[in-house]
């Protein structure tokens, strides 16, 4: 299934479509984790450039790096003639929030900070957050414990903390990976049924599976790890031996997608979805031996960060994207970047 969308290359028409908010329209507050660099910063840029009624909460684990990124963004937007203030009270359209997705305390503190800003901003009658984008992530060269803490458990921390602030018909987007559906598809039928079952919960289903995976990783060596994961029902297909980092990363993303679907079932008035940005030229892929030291033009197809956030932009702003029965799904752009496609979380959209 698919939803028509605009080409990224037709950015001018996209801007006019998104930026047509009336002066009296409520401010659209959008929170982006991992917003200080890469795709997160590119998403903040596009939100502010293409929707003149928006304000972003740019979240960064390191506060200085967050402020540096915000200052750079303000300069670049100003050079393009885009205001970083909104409304009669000239509210700053960029709020920097310190947020470490691996820390319960940090996420709770960030949530309180955002709530306080929402309640105290002059002229902001939005009633909460318009959107939350769980974007922070790591990829290559990390043990499974860290991948899970950032890419699965960290996603849960962020979702649970900020979901209560999202307004009716608001958006919650989990930036995932095509490896998530792949690992779901490689899992045994028993595991797949449990993850897709309507009774699935974090505490009763997902967390025990995460712990089994962590135990299998900790008790195995690099050589016997493929068999260890096969024995618990989470084989990695060809990645188990040829690219074990992708196997582990894919499992973390798979569990994030499963939790996304749990939330979508329990919050039908919201639009809650995952999306795959595809191959994007950021420091995440440059850490991989295959791409180390390469220029983008040498990667055979890596997108710029601004291109890579197209699916997230459409899920944020397209009128009918990710709504109703299309919530709780996995989204990706078609190969020609003309369509926003979706499928369930156990398979990639048919491109």
PDB file of N, CA, C and O in Angstrom, residues 13 28 42 51 55 62 66 72 78 80 88 109 111 136 141 149 160 223 239 244 248 266 281 283 309 314 334 346:
ATOM      1  N   UNK A  13       7.745  23.256  -3.663  1.00  0.00           N
ATOM      2  CA  UNK A  13       6.305  22.996  -3.545  1.00  0.00           C
ATOM      3  C   UNK A  13       5.978  22.382  -2.200  1.00  0.00           C
ATOM      4  O   UNK A  13       4.907  22.613  -1.641  1.00  0.00           O
ATOM      5  N   UNK A  28       2.989  24.386  16.329  1.00  0.00           N
ATOM      6  CA  UNK A  28       3.255  22.955  16.255  1.00  0.00           C
ATOM      7  C   UNK A  28       4.602  22.676  16.926  1.00  0.00           C
ATOM      8  O   UNK A  28       5.661  23.000  16.382  1.00  0.00           O
ATOM      9  N   UNK A  42      19.195  17.489  10.550  1.00  0.00           N
ATOM     10  CA  UNK A  42      18.577  17.715   9.240  1.00  0.00           C
ATOM     11  C   UNK A  42      17.054  17.774   9.356  1.00  0.00           C
ATOM     12  O   UNK A  42      16.402  18.583   8.682  1.00  0.00           O
ATOM     13  N   UNK A  51       7.779  24.350   7.595  1.00  0.00           N
ATOM     14  CA  UNK A  51       6.549  24.589   8.345  1.00  0.00           C
ATOM     15  C   UNK A  51       6.748  25.809   9.232  1.00  0.00           C
ATOM     16  O   UNK A  51       7.339  25.723  10.304  1.00  0.00           O
ATOM     17  N   UNK A  55       7.819  24.813  16.119  1.00  0.00           N
ATOM     18  CA  UNK A  55       8.934  25.019  17.045  1.00  0.00           C
ATOM     19  C   UNK A  55       9.512  23.639  17.334  1.00  0.00           C
ATOM     20  O   UNK A  55       8.770  22.679  17.548  1.00  0.00           O
ATOM     21  N   UNK A  62      24.583  15.853  24.959  1.00  0.00           N
ATOM     22  CA  UNK A  62      25.543  16.839  25.456  1.00  0.00           C
ATOM     23  C   UNK A  62      24.963  18.232  25.221  1.00  0.00           C
ATOM     24  O   UNK A  62      24.694  18.615  24.085  1.00  0.00           O
ATOM     25  N   UNK A  66      24.428  20.507  21.780  1.00  0.00           N
ATOM     26  CA  UNK A  66      23.069  20.895  21.395  1.00  0.00           C
ATOM     27  C   UNK A  66      22.974  22.379  21.100  1.00  0.00           C
ATOM     28  O   UNK A  66      22.383  22.796  20.089  1.00  0.00           O
ATOM     29  N   UNK A  72      24.237  27.083  15.004  1.00  0.00           N
ATOM     30  CA  UNK A  72      24.538  26.876  13.582  1.00  0.00           C
ATOM     31  C   UNK A  72      23.259  26.856  12.753  1.00  0.00           C
ATOM     32  O   UNK A  72      23.186  27.453  11.668  1.00  0.00           O
ATOM     33  N   UNK A  78      18.761  31.842   9.012  1.00  0.00           N
ATOM     34  CA  UNK A  78      18.763  33.280   8.768  1.00  0.00           C
ATOM     35  C   UNK A  78      19.324  33.631   7.409  1.00  0.00           C
ATOM     36  O   UNK A  78      18.809  34.526   6.716  1.00  0.00           O
ATOM     37  N   UNK A  80      19.049  31.945   4.838  1.00  0.00           N
ATOM     38  CA  UNK A  80      18.047  31.573   3.827  1.00  0.00           C
ATOM     39  C   UNK A  80      16.769  32.389   3.981  1.00  0.00           C
ATOM     40  O   UNK A  80      15.767  32.110   3.330  1.00  0.00           O
ATOM     41  N   UNK A  88       3.447  36.878  17.903  1.00  0.00           N
ATOM     42  CA  UNK A  88       3.574  38.268  18.329  1.00  0.00           C
ATOM     43  C   UNK A  88       4.586  38.431  19.453  1.00  0.00           C
ATOM     44  O   UNK A  88       5.166  39.502  19.636  1.00  0.00           O
ATOM     45  N   UNK A 109      13.959  14.251  33.512  1.00  0.00           N
ATOM     46  CA  UNK A 109      14.285  15.666  33.639  1.00  0.00           C
ATOM     47  C   UNK A 109      13.952  16.424  32.362  1.00  0.00           C
ATOM     48  O   UNK A 109      13.424  17.546  32.404  1.00  0.00           O
ATOM     49  N   UNK A 111      11.672  15.606  30.161  1.00  0.00           N
ATOM     50  CA  UNK A 111      10.215  15.673  30.044  1.00  0.00           C
ATOM     51  C   UNK A 111       9.655  16.807  30.896  1.00  0.00           C
ATOM     52  O   UNK A 111       8.760  17.545  30.462  1.00  0.00           O
ATOM     53  N   UNK A 136      17.378   9.304  18.070  1.00  0.00           N
ATOM     54  CA  UNK A 136      18.719   9.002  18.588  1.00  0.00           C
ATOM     55  C   UNK A 136      19.055   7.530  18.370  1.00  0.00           C
ATOM     56  O   UNK A 136      18.226   6.645  18.610  1.00  0.00           O
ATOM     57  N   UNK A 141      29.747  -1.387  15.741  1.00  0.00           N
ATOM     58  CA  UNK A 141      30.861  -1.503  16.664  1.00  0.00           C
ATOM     59  C   UNK A 141      30.496  -1.455  18.127  1.00  0.00           C
ATOM     60  O   UNK A 141      31.375  -1.243  18.979  1.00  0.00           O
ATOM     61  N   UNK A 149      20.149  -0.636  24.800  1.00  0.00           N
ATOM     62  CA  UNK A 149      19.887   0.486  25.699  1.00  0.00           C
ATOM     63  C   UNK A 149      19.522   1.748  24.927  1.00  0.00           C
ATOM     64  O   UNK A 149      18.670   2.530  25.363  1.00  0.00           O
ATOM     65  N   UNK A 160       7.489   6.642  26.464  1.00  0.00           N
ATOM     66  CA  UNK A 160       6.693   6.650  27.695  1.00  0.00           C
ATOM     67  C   UNK A 160       6.702   8.025  28.362  1.00  0.00           C
ATOM     68  O   UNK A 160       5.705   8.439  28.966  1.00  0.00           O
ATOM     69  N   UNK A 223      32.364 -16.756  17.728  1.00  0.00           N
ATOM     70  CA  UNK A 223      32.244 -17.936  16.874  1.00  0.00           C
ATOM     71  C   UNK A 223      30.935 -18.681  17.082  1.00  0.00           C
ATOM     72  O   UNK A 223      30.308 -19.157  16.123  1.00  0.00           O
ATOM     73  N   UNK A 239      23.156 -12.422   7.917  1.00  0.00           N
ATOM     74  CA  UNK A 239      23.914 -11.434   8.693  1.00  0.00           C
ATOM     75  C   UNK A 239      24.576 -12.040   9.924  1.00  0.00           C
ATOM     76  O   UNK A 239      25.528 -11.464  10.464  1.00  0.00           O
ATOM     77  N   UNK A 244      27.641  -9.623  11.760  1.00  0.00           N
ATOM     78  CA  UNK A 244      26.972  -9.775  13.062  1.00  0.00           C
ATOM     79  C   UNK A 244      26.539  -8.452  13.685  1.00  0.00           C
ATOM     80  O   UNK A 244      25.576  -8.425  14.448  1.00  0.00           O
ATOM     81  N   UNK A 248      22.793  -7.797  15.397  1.00  0.00           N
ATOM     82  CA  UNK A 248      22.500  -7.250  16.722  1.00  0.00           C
ATOM     83  C   UNK A 248      21.720  -5.937  16.626  1.00  0.00           C
ATOM     84  O   UNK A 248      20.748  -5.706  17.353  1.00  0.00           O
ATOM     85  N   UNK A 266      -2.733   0.859  21.762  1.00  0.00           N
ATOM     86  CA  UNK A 266      -3.311   1.398  22.996  1.00  0.00           C
ATOM     87  C   UNK A 266      -3.619   2.893  22.909  1.00  0.00           C
ATOM     88  O   UNK A 266      -4.237   3.438  23.823  1.00  0.00           O
ATOM     89  N   UNK A 281      24.159   9.307   4.521  1.00  0.00           N
ATOM     90  CA  UNK A 281      25.562   9.639   4.741  1.00  0.00           C
ATOM     91  C   UNK A 281      25.717  10.456   6.026  1.00  0.00           C
ATOM     92  O   UNK A 281      25.576  11.674   6.053  1.00  0.00           O
ATOM     93  N   UNK A 283      27.755  10.057  10.272  1.00  0.00           N
ATOM     94  CA  UNK A 283      28.845   9.390  10.980  1.00  0.00           C
ATOM     95  C   UNK A 283      28.502   7.944  11.338  1.00  0.00           C
ATOM     96  O   UNK A 283      29.401   7.142  11.608  1.00  0.00           O
ATOM     97  N   UNK A 309      15.437  12.137   5.693  1.00  0.00           N
ATOM     98  CA  UNK A 309      14.328  12.362   6.631  1.00  0.00           C
ATOM     99  C   UNK A 309      13.002  12.588   5.909  1.00  0.00           C
ATOM    100  O   UNK A 309      12.018  12.982   6.528  1.00  0.00           O
ATOM    101  N   UNK A 314       7.021  13.409   5.936  1.00  0.00           N
ATOM    102  CA  UNK A 314       5.682  13.104   5.436  1.00  0.00           C
ATOM    103  C   UNK A 314       4.791  12.561   6.554  1.00  0.00           C
ATOM    104  O   UNK A 314       3.600  12.889   6.631  1.00  0.00           O
ATOM    105  N   UNK A 334       9.681   4.879  -1.492  1.00  0.00           N
ATOM    106  CA  UNK A 334       9.913   4.005  -2.628  1.00  0.00           C
ATOM    107  C   UNK A 334      11.297   4.272  -3.210  1.00  0.00           C
ATOM    108  O   UNK A 334      11.940   5.277  -2.906  1.00  0.00           O
ATOM    109  N   UNK A 346       6.661  -6.807  10.329  1.00  0.00           N
ATOM    110  CA  UNK A 346       7.362  -8.065  10.104  1.00  0.00           C
ATOM    111  C   UNK A 346       7.882  -8.215   8.682  1.00  0.00           C
ATOM    112  O   UNK A 346       8.393  -9.265   8.308  1.00  0.00           O
TER     113      UNK A 346
END
